[in-house]
GROMACS .gro file of C-alpha atoms in nm:
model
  200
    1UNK     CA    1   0.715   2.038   2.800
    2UNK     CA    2   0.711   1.909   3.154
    3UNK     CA    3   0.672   1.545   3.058
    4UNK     CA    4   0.934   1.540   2.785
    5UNK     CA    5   1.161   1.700   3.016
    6UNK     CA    6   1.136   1.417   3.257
    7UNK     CA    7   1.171   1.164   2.988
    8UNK     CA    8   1.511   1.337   2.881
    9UNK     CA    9   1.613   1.341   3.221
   10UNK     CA   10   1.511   0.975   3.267
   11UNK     CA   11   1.710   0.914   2.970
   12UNK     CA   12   2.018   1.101   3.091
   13UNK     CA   13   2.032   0.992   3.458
   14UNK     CA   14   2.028   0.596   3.256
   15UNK     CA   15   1.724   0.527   3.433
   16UNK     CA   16   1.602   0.258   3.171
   17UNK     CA   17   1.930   0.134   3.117
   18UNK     CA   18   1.960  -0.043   3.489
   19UNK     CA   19   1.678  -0.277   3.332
   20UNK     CA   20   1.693  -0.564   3.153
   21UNK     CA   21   1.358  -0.467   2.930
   22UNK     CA   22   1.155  -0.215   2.905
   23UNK     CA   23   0.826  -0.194   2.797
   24UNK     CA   24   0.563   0.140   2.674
   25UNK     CA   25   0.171   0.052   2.634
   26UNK     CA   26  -0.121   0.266   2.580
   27UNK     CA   27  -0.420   0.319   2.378
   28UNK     CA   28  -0.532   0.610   2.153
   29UNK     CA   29  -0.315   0.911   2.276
   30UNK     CA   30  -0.114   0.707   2.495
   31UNK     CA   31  -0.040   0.462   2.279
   32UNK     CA   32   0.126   0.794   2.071
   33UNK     CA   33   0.317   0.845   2.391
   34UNK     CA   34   0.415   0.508   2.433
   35UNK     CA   35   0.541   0.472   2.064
   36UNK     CA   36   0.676   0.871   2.110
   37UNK     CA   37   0.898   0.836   2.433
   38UNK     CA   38   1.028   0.409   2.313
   39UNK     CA   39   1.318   0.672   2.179
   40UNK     CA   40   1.402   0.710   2.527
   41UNK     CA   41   1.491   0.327   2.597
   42UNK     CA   42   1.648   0.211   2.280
   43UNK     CA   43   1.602  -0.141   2.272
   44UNK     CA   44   1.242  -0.133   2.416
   45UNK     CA   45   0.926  -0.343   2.395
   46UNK     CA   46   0.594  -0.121   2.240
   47UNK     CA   47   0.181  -0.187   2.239
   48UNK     CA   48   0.009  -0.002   2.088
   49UNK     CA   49  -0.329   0.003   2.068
   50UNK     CA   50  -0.550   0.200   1.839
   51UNK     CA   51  -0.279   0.499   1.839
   52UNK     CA   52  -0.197   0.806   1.656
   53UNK     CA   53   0.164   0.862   1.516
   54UNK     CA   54   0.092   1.264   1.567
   55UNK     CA   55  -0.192   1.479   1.527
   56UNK     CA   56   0.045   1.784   1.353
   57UNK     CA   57  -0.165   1.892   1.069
   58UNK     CA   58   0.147   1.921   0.829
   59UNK     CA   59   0.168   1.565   0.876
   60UNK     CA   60  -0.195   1.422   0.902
   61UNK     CA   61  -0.388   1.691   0.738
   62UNK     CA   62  -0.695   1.445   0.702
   63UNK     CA   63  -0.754   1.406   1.091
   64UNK     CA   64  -1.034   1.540   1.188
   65UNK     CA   65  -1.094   1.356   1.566
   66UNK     CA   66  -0.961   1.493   1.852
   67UNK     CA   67  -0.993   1.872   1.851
   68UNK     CA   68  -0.806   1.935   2.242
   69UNK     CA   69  -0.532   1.741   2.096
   70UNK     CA   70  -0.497   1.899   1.734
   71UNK     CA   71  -0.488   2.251   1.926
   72UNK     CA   72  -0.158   2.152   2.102
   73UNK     CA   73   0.135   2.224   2.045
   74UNK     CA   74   0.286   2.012   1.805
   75UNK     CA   75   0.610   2.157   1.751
   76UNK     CA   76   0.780   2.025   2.051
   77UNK     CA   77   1.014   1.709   2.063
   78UNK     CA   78   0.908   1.381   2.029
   79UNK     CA   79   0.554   1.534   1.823
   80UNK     CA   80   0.619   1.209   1.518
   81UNK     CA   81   0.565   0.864   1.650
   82UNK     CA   82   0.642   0.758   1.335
   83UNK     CA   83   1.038   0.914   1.378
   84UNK     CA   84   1.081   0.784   1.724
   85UNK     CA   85   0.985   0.408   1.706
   86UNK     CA   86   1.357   0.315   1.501
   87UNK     CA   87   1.554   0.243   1.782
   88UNK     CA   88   1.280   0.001   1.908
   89UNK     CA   89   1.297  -0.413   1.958
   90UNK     CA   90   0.922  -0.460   1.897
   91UNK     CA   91   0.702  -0.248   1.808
   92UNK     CA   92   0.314  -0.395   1.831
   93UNK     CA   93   0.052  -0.211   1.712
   94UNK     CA   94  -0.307  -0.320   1.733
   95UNK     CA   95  -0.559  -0.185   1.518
   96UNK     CA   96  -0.839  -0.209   1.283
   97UNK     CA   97  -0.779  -0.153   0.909
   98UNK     CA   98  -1.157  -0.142   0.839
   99UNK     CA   99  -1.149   0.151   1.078
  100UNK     CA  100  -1.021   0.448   0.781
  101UNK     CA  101  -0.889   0.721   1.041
  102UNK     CA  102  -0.690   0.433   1.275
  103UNK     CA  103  -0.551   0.300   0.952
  104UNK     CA  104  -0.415   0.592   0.786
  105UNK     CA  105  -0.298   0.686   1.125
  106UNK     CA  106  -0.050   0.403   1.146
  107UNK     CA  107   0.022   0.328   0.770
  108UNK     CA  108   0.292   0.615   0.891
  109UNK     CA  109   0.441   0.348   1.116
  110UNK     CA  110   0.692   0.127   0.927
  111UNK     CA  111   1.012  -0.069   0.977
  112UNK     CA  112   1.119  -0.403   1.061
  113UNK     CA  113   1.065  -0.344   1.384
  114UNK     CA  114   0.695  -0.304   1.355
  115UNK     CA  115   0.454  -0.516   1.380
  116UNK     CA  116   0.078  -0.470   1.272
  117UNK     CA  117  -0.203  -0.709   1.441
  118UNK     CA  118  -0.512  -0.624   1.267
  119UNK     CA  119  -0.808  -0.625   1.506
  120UNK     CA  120  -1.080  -0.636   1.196
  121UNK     CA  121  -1.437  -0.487   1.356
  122UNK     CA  122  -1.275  -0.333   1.662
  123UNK     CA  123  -1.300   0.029   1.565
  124UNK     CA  124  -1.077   0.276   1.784
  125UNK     CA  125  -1.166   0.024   2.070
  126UNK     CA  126  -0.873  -0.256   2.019
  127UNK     CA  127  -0.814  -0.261   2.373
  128UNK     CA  128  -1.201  -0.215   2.539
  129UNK     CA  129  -1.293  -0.520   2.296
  130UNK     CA  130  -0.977  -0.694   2.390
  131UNK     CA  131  -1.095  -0.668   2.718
  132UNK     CA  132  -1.443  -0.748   2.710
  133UNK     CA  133  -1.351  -1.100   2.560
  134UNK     CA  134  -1.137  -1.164   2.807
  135UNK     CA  135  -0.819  -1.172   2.603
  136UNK     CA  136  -0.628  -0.837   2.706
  137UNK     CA  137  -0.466  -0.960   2.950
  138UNK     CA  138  -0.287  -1.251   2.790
  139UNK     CA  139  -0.213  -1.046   2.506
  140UNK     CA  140  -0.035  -0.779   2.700
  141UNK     CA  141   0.159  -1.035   2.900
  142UNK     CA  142   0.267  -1.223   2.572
  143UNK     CA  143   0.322  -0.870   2.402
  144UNK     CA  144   0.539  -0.779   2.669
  145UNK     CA  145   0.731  -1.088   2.689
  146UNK     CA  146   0.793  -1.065   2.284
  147UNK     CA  147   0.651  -1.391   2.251
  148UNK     CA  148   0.262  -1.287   2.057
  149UNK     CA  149   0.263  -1.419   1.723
  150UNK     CA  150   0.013  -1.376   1.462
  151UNK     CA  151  -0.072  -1.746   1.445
  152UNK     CA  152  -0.158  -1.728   1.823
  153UNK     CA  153  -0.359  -1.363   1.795
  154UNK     CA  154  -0.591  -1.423   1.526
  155UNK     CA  155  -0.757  -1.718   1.655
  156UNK     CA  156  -0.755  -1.594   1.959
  157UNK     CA  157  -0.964  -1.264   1.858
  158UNK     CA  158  -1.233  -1.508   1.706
  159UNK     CA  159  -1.452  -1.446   2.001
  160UNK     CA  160  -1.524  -1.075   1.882
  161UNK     CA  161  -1.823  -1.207   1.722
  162UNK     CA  162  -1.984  -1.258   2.034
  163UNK     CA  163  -1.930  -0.877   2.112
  164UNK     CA  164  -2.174  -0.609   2.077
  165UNK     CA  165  -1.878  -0.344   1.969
  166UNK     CA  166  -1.780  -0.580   1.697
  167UNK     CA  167  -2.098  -0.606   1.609
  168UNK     CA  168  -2.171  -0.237   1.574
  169UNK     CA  169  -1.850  -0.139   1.381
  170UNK     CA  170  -1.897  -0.416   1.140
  171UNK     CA  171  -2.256  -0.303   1.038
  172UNK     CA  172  -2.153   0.032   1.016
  173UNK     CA  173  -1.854  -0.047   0.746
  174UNK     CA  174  -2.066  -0.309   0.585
  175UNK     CA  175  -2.343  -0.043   0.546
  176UNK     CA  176  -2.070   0.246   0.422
  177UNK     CA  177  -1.993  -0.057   0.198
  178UNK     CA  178  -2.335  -0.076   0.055
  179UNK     CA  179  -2.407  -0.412   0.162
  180UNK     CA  180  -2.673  -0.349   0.376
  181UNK     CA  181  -2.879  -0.649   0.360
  182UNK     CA  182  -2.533  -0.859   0.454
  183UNK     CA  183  -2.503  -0.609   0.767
  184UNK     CA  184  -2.862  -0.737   0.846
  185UNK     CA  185  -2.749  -1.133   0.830
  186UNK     CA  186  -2.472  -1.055   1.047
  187UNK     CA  187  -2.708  -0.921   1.306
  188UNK     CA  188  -2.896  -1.168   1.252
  189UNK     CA  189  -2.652  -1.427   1.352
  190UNK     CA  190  -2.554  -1.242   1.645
  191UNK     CA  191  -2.875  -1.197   1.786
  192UNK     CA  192  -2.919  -1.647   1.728
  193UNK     CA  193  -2.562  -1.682   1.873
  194UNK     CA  194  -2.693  -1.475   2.205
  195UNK     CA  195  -2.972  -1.675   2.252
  196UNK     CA  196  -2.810  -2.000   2.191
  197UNK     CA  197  -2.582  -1.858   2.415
  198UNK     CA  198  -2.834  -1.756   2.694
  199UNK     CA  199  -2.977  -2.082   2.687
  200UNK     CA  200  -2.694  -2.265   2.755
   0.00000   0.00000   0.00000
């Protein structure tokens, strides 16, 4: 209640308004509080990575993760990400649809304003694999600016394959998949792409 309290008076006092842009980020849980309090500056920039639109069991009753956050109190204002991202500019949300529980999660996150860049074998670690390939960075500084387009993300996030996370979440949806012995190739082909790698 604290926080949103601030927020409101943030809001009130026109606190975002003496800026030109604004901009919320976060991942996971604060990436639901950066979509959640975007109300607050109408006309503002989001990224979001791997985030929840609300863990209120009326409204995700599939959600299992995140037990301390479940048990809150999700009655109080600004609880549905997916009400408060309308008044927007650019909403980015980074995620990975092989990942079920992130994807449900933000098929509740729709409008023209929104736009989805699929982070395919990222897991619920958009960001940490962003990072490790060197890539988060540019991304948020792009994302911010409103200038990230698809055609510039996706062959930028070709590198995953040279990360271990990728890696790891790939086998384990190729395996839930029943392709097992293609899970095995693909480690395969990491494991030569490290060495080549090493030796160079």
């Amino acid at each position: 209640p604290e926080l949103i309290e601030m927020f409101e008076d943030l809001t009130q006092s026109g606190f975002f308004s003496s800026f030109d842009n604004v901009a919320f980020a976060g991942t996971s849980m604060g990436a639901f509080a950066a979509l959640s309090f975007s109300s607050c500056a109408p006309g503002s920039t989001v990224l979001a990575f791997s985030p929840q639109s609300t863990l209120a069991e009326a409204l995700v009753p599939w959600e299992t993760r995140f037990a301390k956050g479940r048990a809150a109190d999700w009655s109080l204002p600004f609880s549905d990400a997916a009400k408060e991202i309308t008044t927007a500019k650019d909403v980015q949300v980074y995620y990975d649809p092989f990942f079920e529980p992130d994807r449900k999660q933000i098929e509740r996150l729709q409008g023209d304003n929104v736009r989805h860049f699929k982070c395919f074998g990222f897991g619920h670690k958009s960001a940490l694999v962003l990072n490790r390939m060197g890539h988060l960075k540019p991304v948020m500084k792009a994302g911010v600016e409103g200038t990230l387009e698809a055609k510039d993300f996706y062959p930028m996030i070709r590198d995953r394959r040279n990360i271990r996370i990728y890696l790891m979440e790939m086998q384990a949806h190729l395996e839930g998949k029943g392709m097992a012995e293609r899970s095995e190739r693909l480690k395969a082909a990491f494991r030569k792409r490290q060495r080549q790698m090493a030796a160079e």
